[in-house]
PDB file of C-alpha atoms in Angstrom:
ATOM      1  CA  MET A   1      -0.005   0.134  -0.269  1.00 69.00           C
ATOM      2  CA  GLU A   2       3.037   2.165   0.740  1.00 70.00           C
ATOM      3  CA  VAL A   3       4.088   1.898  -2.535  1.00 84.00           C
ATOM      4  CA  ILE A   4       1.485   3.324  -3.894  1.00 93.00           C
ATOM      5  CA  MET A   5       0.299   6.392  -0.948  1.00 96.00           C
ATOM      6  CA  MET A   6       4.088   7.808  -1.504  1.00 96.00           C
ATOM      7  CA  PRO A   7       3.593   8.941  -5.095  1.00 97.00           C
ATOM      8  CA  LEU A   8      -0.139   9.605  -4.651  1.00 97.00           C
ATOM      9  CA  LEU A   9       0.606  12.022  -1.706  1.00 97.00           C
ATOM     10  CA  GLY A  10       3.486  13.454  -3.560  1.00 98.00           C
ATOM     11  CA  GLY A  11       1.146  13.698  -6.758  1.00 98.00           C
ATOM     12  CA  ILE A  12      -1.329  15.445  -4.393  1.00 98.00           C
ATOM     13  CA  LEU A  13       1.219  18.040  -2.985  1.00 98.00           C
ATOM     14  CA  ILE A  14       2.890  18.706  -6.864  1.00 98.00           C
ATOM     15  CA  GLY A  15      -0.569  19.361  -7.979  1.00 98.00           C
ATOM     16  CA  LEU A  16      -1.391  21.394  -4.957  1.00 98.00           C
ATOM     17  CA  ALA A  17       1.741  23.653  -5.309  1.00 98.00           C
ATOM     18  CA  SER A  18       0.987  24.196  -9.205  1.00 98.00           C
ATOM     19  CA  ALA A  19      -2.485  25.341  -7.660  1.00 98.00           C
ATOM     20  CA  ILE A  20      -1.449  27.616  -5.403  1.00 98.00           C
ATOM     21  CA  LEU A  21       0.887  29.306  -8.234  1.00 98.00           C
ATOM     22  CA  LEU A  22      -2.138  29.613 -10.389  1.00 98.00           C
ATOM     23  CA  LYS A  23      -4.658  30.908  -7.898  1.00 98.00           C
ATOM     24  CA  PHE A  24      -2.342  33.343  -5.860  1.00 98.00           C
ATOM     25  CA  LEU A  25       0.167  34.401  -9.389  1.00 97.00           C
ATOM     26  CA  GLY A  26      -2.327  33.505 -12.109  1.00 97.00           C
ATOM     27  CA  ARG A  27       1.071  31.782 -13.250  1.00 97.00           C
ATOM     28  CA  ILE A  28       1.436  27.744 -14.513  1.00 96.00           C
ATOM     29  CA  ALA A  29       4.419  26.205 -12.669  1.00 96.00           C
ATOM     30  CA  GLY A  30       6.281  24.949 -16.078  1.00 96.00           C
ATOM     31  CA  ILE A  31       9.464  23.857 -14.405  1.00 97.00           C
ATOM     32  CA  SER A  32      11.362  24.217 -17.723  1.00 97.00           C
ATOM     33  CA  GLY A  33       9.805  27.505 -18.753  1.00 97.00           C
ATOM     34  CA  ILE A  34      10.119  29.035 -15.485  1.00 97.00           C
ATOM     35  CA  PHE A  35      13.712  27.937 -14.990  1.00 98.00           C
ATOM     36  CA  GLU A  36      14.712  29.118 -18.651  1.00 97.00           C
ATOM     37  CA  SER A  37      13.382  32.759 -17.621  1.00 96.00           C
ATOM     38  CA  THR A  38      16.121  32.601 -14.767  1.00 97.00           C
ATOM     39  CA  LEU A  39      18.432  32.372 -17.391  1.00 96.00           C
ATOM     40  CA  SER A  40      18.669  35.997 -18.684  1.00 93.00           C
ATOM     41  CA  LYS A  41      19.658  39.541 -16.704  1.00 92.00           C
ATOM     42  CA  PHE A  42      17.417  39.532 -13.276  1.00 92.00           C
ATOM     43  CA  LYS A  43      14.407  41.647 -13.947  1.00 92.00           C
ATOM     44  CA  VAL A  44      12.316  42.577 -11.071  1.00 92.00           C
ATOM     45  CA  GLU A  45       9.146  41.109 -12.969  1.00 92.00           C
ATOM     46  CA  ASN A  46      10.838  38.201 -12.912  1.00 94.00           C
ATOM     47  CA  ALA A  47      11.842  37.525  -9.112  1.00 97.00           C
ATOM     48  CA  TRP A  48       8.953  35.179  -8.633  1.00 97.00           C
ATOM     49  CA  ARG A  49      10.605  32.716 -10.753  1.00 97.00           C
ATOM     50  CA  TYR A  50      14.215  32.834  -9.074  1.00 98.00           C
ATOM     51  CA  LEU A  51      12.076  32.616  -5.896  1.00 98.00           C
ATOM     52  CA  PHE A  52      10.281  29.300  -7.307  1.00 98.00           C
ATOM     53  CA  ILE A  53      13.580  27.859  -8.143  1.00 98.00           C
ATOM     54  CA  LEU A  54      14.933  28.571  -4.914  1.00 98.00           C
ATOM     55  CA  GLY A  55      12.147  27.263  -3.437  1.00 98.00           C
ATOM     56  CA  LEU A  56      12.869  23.897  -4.866  1.00 98.00           C
ATOM     57  CA  ILE A  57      15.965  23.630  -3.754  1.00 98.00           C
ATOM     58  CA  ILE A  58      15.109  24.922  -0.065  1.00 98.00           C
ATOM     59  CA  GLY A  59      12.083  22.142  -0.107  1.00 98.00           C
ATOM     60  CA  GLY A  60      15.253  19.367  -1.282  1.00 98.00           C
ATOM     61  CA  VAL A  61      17.665  20.683   1.315  1.00 98.00           C
ATOM     62  CA  ILE A  62      14.308  20.175   4.184  1.00 98.00           C
ATOM     63  CA  MET A  63      13.494  16.812   2.848  1.00 98.00           C
ATOM     64  CA  LYS A  64      17.202  15.820   2.818  1.00 98.00           C
ATOM     65  CA  LEU A  65      17.771  17.055   6.005  1.00 97.00           C
ATOM     66  CA  ALA A  66      14.193  15.456   7.868  1.00 97.00           C
ATOM     67  CA  ALA A  67      13.905  12.311   5.399  1.00 97.00           C
ATOM     68  CA  PRO A  68      17.361  11.347   4.446  1.00 97.00           C
ATOM     69  CA  SER A  69      15.834   7.707   3.143  1.00 96.00           C
ATOM     70  CA  PHE A  70      13.624   9.472   0.179  1.00 96.00           C
ATOM     71  CA  PHE A  71      17.398  10.146  -1.112  1.00 97.00           C
ATOM     72  CA  ASP A  72      18.727   6.388  -0.623  1.00 95.00           C
ATOM     73  CA  TYR A  73      19.503   5.917  -4.065  1.00 96.00           C
ATOM     74  CA  SER A  74      22.227   6.608  -6.961  1.00 92.00           C
ATOM     75  CA  PHE A  75      22.484   8.718 -10.180  1.00 93.00           C
ATOM     76  CA  GLU A  76      24.908   6.220 -12.026  1.00 91.00           C
ATOM     77  CA  ALA A  77      25.152   7.141 -15.956  1.00 94.00           C
ATOM     78  CA  SER A  78      27.956   7.788 -17.909  1.00 96.00           C
ATOM     79  CA  PRO A  79      29.019  11.721 -18.345  1.00 97.00           C
ATOM     80  CA  VAL A  80      28.902  11.465 -22.134  1.00 98.00           C
ATOM     81  CA  LYS A  81      25.047   9.773 -21.660  1.00 97.00           C
ATOM     82  CA  ILE A  82      24.158  12.471 -19.322  1.00 98.00           C
ATOM     83  CA  ILE A  83      25.405  15.302 -21.117  1.00 98.00           C
ATOM     84  CA  ILE A  84      23.293  14.141 -24.188  1.00 98.00           C
ATOM     85  CA  ALA A  85      20.146  13.362 -22.020  1.00 98.00           C
ATOM     86  CA  GLY A  86      20.583  17.202 -20.601  1.00 98.00           C
ATOM     87  CA  LEU A  87      21.149  18.491 -23.953  1.00 98.00           C
ATOM     88  CA  LEU A  88      17.758  17.077 -24.914  1.00 98.00           C
ATOM     89  CA  VAL A  89      15.865  17.740 -22.050  1.00 98.00           C
ATOM     90  CA  GLY A  90      16.916  21.633 -22.336  1.00 98.00           C
ATOM     91  CA  TYR A  91      16.519  21.687 -25.885  1.00 98.00           C
ATOM     92  CA  GLY A  92      13.138  19.596 -25.914  1.00 98.00           C
ATOM     93  CA  THR A  93      11.142  21.230 -23.318  1.00 98.00           C
ATOM     94  CA  ARG A  94      11.953  24.907 -25.015  1.00 97.00           C
ATOM     95  CA  LEU A  95      10.918  23.566 -28.321  1.00 98.00           C
ATOM     96  CA  GLY A  96       8.017  21.876 -27.012  1.00 97.00           C
ATOM     97  CA  GLY A  97       7.086  24.566 -24.661  1.00 95.00           C
ATOM     98  CA  GLY A  98       6.850  22.752 -21.627  1.00 96.00           C
ATOM     99  CA  CYS A  99       7.636  19.605 -19.370  1.00 95.00           C
ATOM    100  CA  THR A 100       6.165  17.095 -17.404  1.00 96.00           C
ATOM    101  CA  SER A 101       5.186  19.736 -14.833  1.00 96.00           C
ATOM    102  CA  GLY A 102       3.836  22.514 -17.677  1.00 95.00           C
ATOM    103  CA  HIS A 103       2.274  19.763 -20.068  1.00 97.00           C
ATOM    104  CA  GLY A 104       1.182  17.271 -17.543  1.00 96.00           C
ATOM    105  CA  VAL A 105       0.390  18.540 -13.979  1.00 96.00           C
ATOM    106  CA  CYS A 106      -0.741  21.742 -15.463  1.00 96.00           C
ATOM    107  CA  GLY A 107      -2.084  21.457 -18.730  1.00 96.00           C
ATOM    108  CA  ILE A 108      -3.801  18.068 -19.112  1.00 97.00           C
ATOM    109  CA  PRO A 109      -6.458  19.380 -16.241  1.00 97.00           C
ATOM    110  CA  ARG A 110      -6.902  22.251 -18.632  1.00 95.00           C
ATOM    111  CA  PHE A 111      -7.892  19.655 -21.040  1.00 96.00           C
ATOM    112  CA  SER A 112      -5.611  22.106 -23.233  1.00 96.00           C
ATOM    113  CA  THR A 113      -4.837  19.476 -26.462  1.00 96.00           C
ATOM    114  CA  ARG A 114      -1.701  20.646 -26.927  1.00 97.00           C
ATOM    115  CA  SER A 115      -0.616  19.474 -23.252  1.00 97.00           C
ATOM    116  CA  ILE A 116      -2.571  16.372 -23.804  1.00 97.00           C
ATOM    117  CA  LEU A 117      -0.650  15.859 -26.727  1.00 98.00           C
ATOM    118  CA  GLY A 118       2.621  16.942 -25.938  1.00 98.00           C
ATOM    119  CA  THR A 119       2.437  14.396 -22.662  1.00 98.00           C
ATOM    120  CA  ILE A 120       1.409  11.488 -24.894  1.00 98.00           C
ATOM    121  CA  ILE A 121       4.391  11.709 -26.825  1.00 98.00           C
ATOM    122  CA  PHE A 122       7.022  12.458 -24.497  1.00 98.00           C
ATOM    123  CA  MET A 123       5.591   9.721 -22.599  1.00 98.00           C
ATOM    124  CA  LEU A 124       6.221   7.175 -25.725  1.00 98.00           C
ATOM    125  CA  THR A 125       9.007   8.786 -26.999  1.00 98.00           C
ATOM    126  CA  GLY A 126      10.508   8.079 -22.996  1.00 98.00           C
ATOM    127  CA  ILE A 127       9.093   4.456 -22.969  1.00 98.00           C
ATOM    128  CA  LEU A 128      10.737   3.790 -26.239  1.00 98.00           C
ATOM    129  CA  THR A 129      14.013   5.320 -25.481  1.00 98.00           C
ATOM    130  CA  VAL A 130      13.625   2.630 -22.563  1.00 97.00           C
ATOM    131  CA  TYR A 131      12.670  -0.137 -24.755  1.00 97.00           C
ATOM    132  CA  ILE A 132      15.219   0.342 -26.974  1.00 97.00           C
ATOM    133  CA  GLU A 133      18.002   0.920 -24.473  1.00 94.00           C
ATOM    134  CA  GLY A 134      17.319  -2.907 -22.738  1.00 93.00           C
ATOM    135  CA  LEU A 135      17.317  -4.272 -26.099  1.00 94.00           C
ATOM    136  CA  ILE A 136      20.941  -2.782 -26.755  1.00 92.00           C
ATOM    137  CA  SER A 137      22.089  -3.476 -23.013  1.00 82.00           C
TER     138      SER A 137
ATOM    139  CA  MET B   1       3.700  38.883  -0.964  1.00 92.00           C
ATOM    140  CA  THR B   2       3.829  37.252  -4.580  1.00 94.00           C
ATOM    141  CA  ASN B   3       7.295  36.266  -4.175  1.00 96.00           C
ATOM    142  CA  LEU B   4       6.464  34.953  -0.693  1.00 97.00           C
ATOM    143  CA  ILE B   5       4.005  32.521  -2.626  1.00 98.00           C
ATOM    144  CA  SER B   6       6.219  31.808  -5.413  1.00 98.00           C
ATOM    145  CA  LEU B   7       9.026  30.224  -2.500  1.00 98.00           C
ATOM    146  CA  LEU B   8       6.099  28.562  -1.078  1.00 98.00           C
ATOM    147  CA  SER B   9       5.299  27.050  -4.014  1.00 98.00           C
ATOM    148  CA  GLY B  10       8.341  26.123  -4.980  1.00 98.00           C
ATOM    149  CA  ILE B  11       9.052  24.140  -1.815  1.00 98.00           C
ATOM    150  CA  ILE B  12       5.819  21.953  -1.360  1.00 98.00           C
ATOM    151  CA  PHE B  13       6.354  21.261  -5.385  1.00 98.00           C
ATOM    152  CA  SER B  14       9.795  20.199  -4.105  1.00 98.00           C
ATOM    153  CA  VAL B  15       8.547  17.922  -1.323  1.00 98.00           C
ATOM    154  CA  GLY B  16       5.954  16.300  -3.582  1.00 98.00           C
ATOM    155  CA  LEU B  17       8.738  15.247  -6.192  1.00 98.00           C
ATOM    156  CA  VAL B  18      10.868  13.684  -2.873  1.00 98.00           C
ATOM    157  CA  ILE B  19       7.905  12.033  -1.288  1.00 97.00           C
ATOM    158  CA  SER B  20       6.317  11.008  -4.921  1.00 97.00           C
ATOM    159  CA  GLY B  21      10.161   8.991  -6.028  1.00 96.00           C
ATOM    160  CA  MET B  22       9.982  11.445  -9.157  1.00 97.00           C
ATOM    161  CA  ILE B  23      13.897  12.393  -7.980  1.00 97.00           C
ATOM    162  CA  ASN B  24      14.850   8.687  -8.272  1.00 97.00           C
ATOM    163  CA  PRO B  25      16.228   7.947 -11.536  1.00 97.00           C
ATOM    164  CA  ALA B  26      16.274   4.520 -11.202  1.00 96.00           C
ATOM    165  CA  LYS B  27      12.445   4.890 -10.061  1.00 96.00           C
ATOM    166  CA  VAL B  28      11.301   7.166 -13.231  1.00 97.00           C
ATOM    167  CA  LYS B  29      13.312   4.455 -15.834  1.00 97.00           C
ATOM    168  CA  GLY B  30      11.235   1.567 -14.234  1.00 96.00           C
ATOM    169  CA  PHE B  31       7.895   3.489 -14.279  1.00 97.00           C
ATOM    170  CA  LEU B  32       9.136   4.187 -18.253  1.00 97.00           C
ATOM    171  CA  ASP B  33       9.969   0.528 -18.532  1.00 97.00           C
ATOM    172  CA  ILE B  34       6.305  -1.093 -19.324  1.00 96.00           C
ATOM    173  CA  PHE B  35       7.538  -3.744 -21.822  1.00 95.00           C
ATOM    174  CA  GLY B  36      10.053  -4.639 -18.990  1.00 93.00           C
ATOM    175  CA  ASN B  37       9.974  -4.900 -15.268  1.00 92.00           C
ATOM    176  CA  TRP B  38       7.037  -2.464 -15.193  1.00 94.00           C
ATOM    177  CA  ASP B  39       6.949  -0.303 -11.945  1.00 94.00           C
ATOM    178  CA  PHE B  40       3.333   1.212 -11.832  1.00 94.00           C
ATOM    179  CA  ALA B  41       3.826   3.170  -8.985  1.00 94.00           C
ATOM    180  CA  LEU B  42       4.454   6.520 -10.311  1.00 95.00           C
ATOM    181  CA  VAL B  43       1.484   6.589 -12.656  1.00 96.00           C
ATOM    182  CA  PHE B  44      -0.157   7.622  -9.149  1.00 96.00           C
ATOM    183  CA  VAL B  45       2.125  10.585  -9.123  1.00 97.00           C
ATOM    184  CA  MET B  46       0.428  11.988 -12.361  1.00 96.00           C
ATOM    185  CA  GLY B  47      -2.489  10.983 -11.656  1.00 96.00           C
ATOM    186  CA  GLY B  48      -2.654  12.253  -8.134  1.00 97.00           C
ATOM    187  CA  ALA B  49      -1.525  16.045  -9.546  1.00 97.00           C
ATOM    188  CA  VAL B  50      -3.868  15.871 -12.658  1.00 97.00           C
ATOM    189  CA  ILE B  51      -6.909  14.765 -10.952  1.00 97.00           C
ATOM    190  CA  PHE B  52      -6.156  17.419  -8.000  1.00 98.00           C
ATOM    191  CA  ASN B  53      -5.816  20.353 -10.402  1.00 97.00           C
ATOM    192  CA  VAL B  54      -9.192  18.946 -12.560  1.00 97.00           C
ATOM    193  CA  PHE B  55     -11.112  19.711  -9.016  1.00 97.00           C
ATOM    194  CA  ALA B  56      -8.973  22.632  -8.097  1.00 97.00           C
ATOM    195  CA  TYR B  57      -9.766  24.556 -11.346  1.00 96.00           C
ATOM    196  CA  PHE B  58     -13.211  24.709 -11.089  1.00 94.00           C
ATOM    197  CA  PHE B  59     -12.329  27.240  -7.725  1.00 95.00           C
ATOM    198  CA  ILE B  60      -9.206  28.717  -9.381  1.00 97.00           C
ATOM    199  CA  PHE B  61     -10.993  29.977 -12.285  1.00 95.00           C
ATOM    200  CA  LYS B  62     -13.967  31.159 -10.642  1.00 93.00           C
ATOM    201  CA  GLY B  63     -12.620  35.196 -10.512  1.00 93.00           C
ATOM    202  CA  LYS B  64      -9.465  36.325 -10.469  1.00 96.00           C
ATOM    203  CA  PRO B  65      -5.791  35.450  -9.471  1.00 97.00           C
ATOM    204  CA  PHE B  66      -5.862  36.638  -5.532  1.00 97.00           C
ATOM    205  CA  LEU B  67      -2.364  38.980  -6.528  1.00 96.00           C
ATOM    206  CA  GLU B  68      -2.843  39.567 -10.091  1.00 95.00           C
ATOM    207  CA  SER B  69      -5.596  41.011 -12.529  1.00 95.00           C
ATOM    208  CA  GLN B  70      -5.096  38.370 -14.906  1.00 96.00           C
ATOM    209  CA  PHE B  71      -4.346  34.835 -15.596  1.00 97.00           C
ATOM    210  CA  PHE B  72      -1.084  34.395 -17.663  1.00 96.00           C
ATOM    211  CA  LEU B  73      -2.144  31.190 -19.723  1.00 95.00           C
ATOM    212  CA  PRO B  74       0.150  29.525 -22.904  1.00 93.00           C
ATOM    213  CA  THR B  75      -1.454  31.843 -25.810  1.00 91.00           C
ATOM    214  CA  LYS B  76      -0.640  29.252 -28.365  1.00 91.00           C
ATOM    215  CA  ILE B  77      -3.933  26.726 -28.870  1.00 89.00           C
ATOM    216  CA  HIS B  78      -2.845  24.766 -32.336  1.00 93.00           C
ATOM    217  CA  VAL B  79      -1.202  21.817 -32.293  1.00 95.00           C
ATOM    218  CA  ASP B  80       2.474  22.435 -34.218  1.00 96.00           C
ATOM    219  CA  LYS B  81       5.261  20.571 -35.513  1.00 97.00           C
ATOM    220  CA  LYS B  82       7.398  22.571 -32.837  1.00 97.00           C
ATOM    221  CA  LEU B  83       5.064  20.858 -30.430  1.00 98.00           C
ATOM    222  CA  VAL B  84       5.398  17.314 -31.396  1.00 98.00           C
ATOM    223  CA  ILE B  85       9.090  17.263 -32.312  1.00 98.00           C
ATOM    224  CA  GLY B  86       9.811  19.203 -29.112  1.00 98.00           C
ATOM    225  CA  THR B  87       8.019  17.072 -26.674  1.00 98.00           C
ATOM    226  CA  ALA B  88       9.414  13.935 -28.949  1.00 98.00           C
ATOM    227  CA  ILE B  89      13.192  15.553 -28.013  1.00 98.00           C
ATOM    228  CA  PHE B  90      12.085  15.583 -24.315  1.00 98.00           C
ATOM    229  CA  GLY B  91      10.504  11.874 -24.098  1.00 98.00           C
ATOM    230  CA  ILE B  92      14.185  10.782 -25.387  1.00 98.00           C
ATOM    231  CA  GLY B  93      16.125  12.889 -22.817  1.00 98.00           C
ATOM    232  CA  TRP B  94      13.902  12.105 -20.293  1.00 98.00           C
ATOM    233  CA  GLY B  95      14.243   8.346 -21.041  1.00 98.00           C
ATOM    234  CA  LEU B  96      17.876   8.293 -21.042  1.00 98.00           C
ATOM    235  CA  THR B  97      18.398   9.020 -17.367  1.00 97.00           C
ATOM    236  CA  GLY B  98      15.026   9.305 -16.045  1.00 97.00           C
ATOM    237  CA  ILE B  99      15.420  12.806 -14.923  1.00 97.00           C
ATOM    238  CA  CYS B 100      12.933  15.886 -16.146  1.00 97.00           C
ATOM    239  CA  PRO B 101      13.777  19.425 -15.208  1.00 97.00           C
ATOM    240  CA  GLY B 102      11.911  19.420 -11.541  1.00 97.00           C
ATOM    241  CA  PRO B 103      13.528  16.760 -10.144  1.00 98.00           C
ATOM    242  CA  GLY B 104      17.037  17.476 -11.871  1.00 98.00           C
ATOM    243  CA  ILE B 105      17.076  20.639 -10.145  1.00 98.00           C
ATOM    244  CA  VAL B 106      15.973  18.994  -6.777  1.00 98.00           C
ATOM    245  CA  ASN B 107      18.718  16.355  -7.320  1.00 98.00           C
ATOM    246  CA  LEU B 108      21.197  19.354  -7.048  1.00 98.00           C
ATOM    247  CA  VAL B 109      21.086  19.299  -3.251  1.00 97.00           C
ATOM    248  CA  ASN B 110      22.446  15.565  -3.383  1.00 96.00           C
ATOM    249  CA  LEU B 111      25.974  17.523  -4.429  1.00 95.00           C
ATOM    250  CA  ASN B 112      27.148  14.724  -6.564  1.00 94.00           C
ATOM    251  CA  LEU B 113      28.955  15.412  -9.986  1.00 96.00           C
ATOM    252  CA  ASN B 114      26.158  13.613 -12.585  1.00 97.00           C
ATOM    253  CA  SER B 115      23.432  15.839 -10.906  1.00 97.00           C
ATOM    254  CA  VAL B 116      25.521  19.552 -11.463  1.00 98.00           C
ATOM    255  CA  LEU B 117      26.451  17.727 -14.844  1.00 98.00           C
ATOM    256  CA  PHE B 118      22.936  17.266 -16.270  1.00 98.00           C
ATOM    257  CA  VAL B 119      21.437  20.626 -15.122  1.00 98.00           C
ATOM    258  CA  GLY B 120      24.442  22.357 -17.026  1.00 98.00           C
ATOM    259  CA  SER B 121      23.969  20.304 -20.099  1.00 98.00           C
ATOM    260  CA  MET B 122      19.950  20.938 -19.445  1.00 98.00           C
ATOM    261  CA  ILE B 123      21.049  24.892 -19.361  1.00 98.00           C
ATOM    262  CA  VAL B 124      23.532  24.139 -22.249  1.00 98.00           C
ATOM    263  CA  GLY B 125      20.475  22.740 -24.526  1.00 98.00           C
ATOM    264  CA  MET B 126      17.986  25.538 -23.565  1.00 98.00           C
ATOM    265  CA  LEU B 127      21.024  28.616 -24.364  1.00 98.00           C
ATOM    266  CA  ILE B 128      21.217  26.618 -27.655  1.00 98.00           C
ATOM    267  CA  PHE B 129      17.062  26.813 -28.437  1.00 97.00           C
ATOM    268  CA  ARG B 130      17.409  30.513 -27.297  1.00 96.00           C
ATOM    269  CA  LYS B 131      20.065  31.088 -30.082  1.00 94.00           C
ATOM    270  CA  ALA B 132      18.537  28.908 -32.633  1.00 92.00           C
ATOM    271  CA  HIS B 133      15.363  30.727 -32.212  1.00 87.00           C
TER     272      HIS B 133
END
């Protein structure tokens, strides 16, 4: 049961966080878009974006201190693979206008055709990538 | 107030990513491995978030945002080539390591080289896009 409860509780918190941002600031919690905007020269109207990203880090630090067992995993992959993955994620999310948060968490509940299709596509190519990698290794 | 709420939203989002298991690359790869040893648990992350928001949006879109005079929603409505190709590329990158942007950023707190390398490469990917468009 716990196998399901933690993902569900985490998912609800993610939904809650995005709902708070939307109801208070009128903004979509699309992390790739918010993060990309922080890569420019600082502007006052962008302050909320920096603080959202800072919040992600602070939340991680709080959890790492309060419940370190959630971080009991390793991130093992060759540097080349990580670099390629990072480049594709960075470029692809900007070309496609969103990632798991913007298209998935925020777009699907608005019944946005773009977000529903986008989510289906990145799920499919993600599944295909893992499948092909399984065949090769 | 705007900045404080945004900070709070980021913290809650992050806590959700951590306890859901989304920050664990192996867990995410197991979730994407539907033809192999499929770990379906993460269905409940996206499921929980989406269902929460479907109900929350009834309330949210009644009236204006509390701190702004309007909602800032995506203006693009129609499906185009960029959406299809971009999300396809993102999915391939996500499948390679099991990390999408949010968990990538949260993973920085582990202070390991691979997490920094991923976020650094993601930044470069975003800047390449910016240069190209």
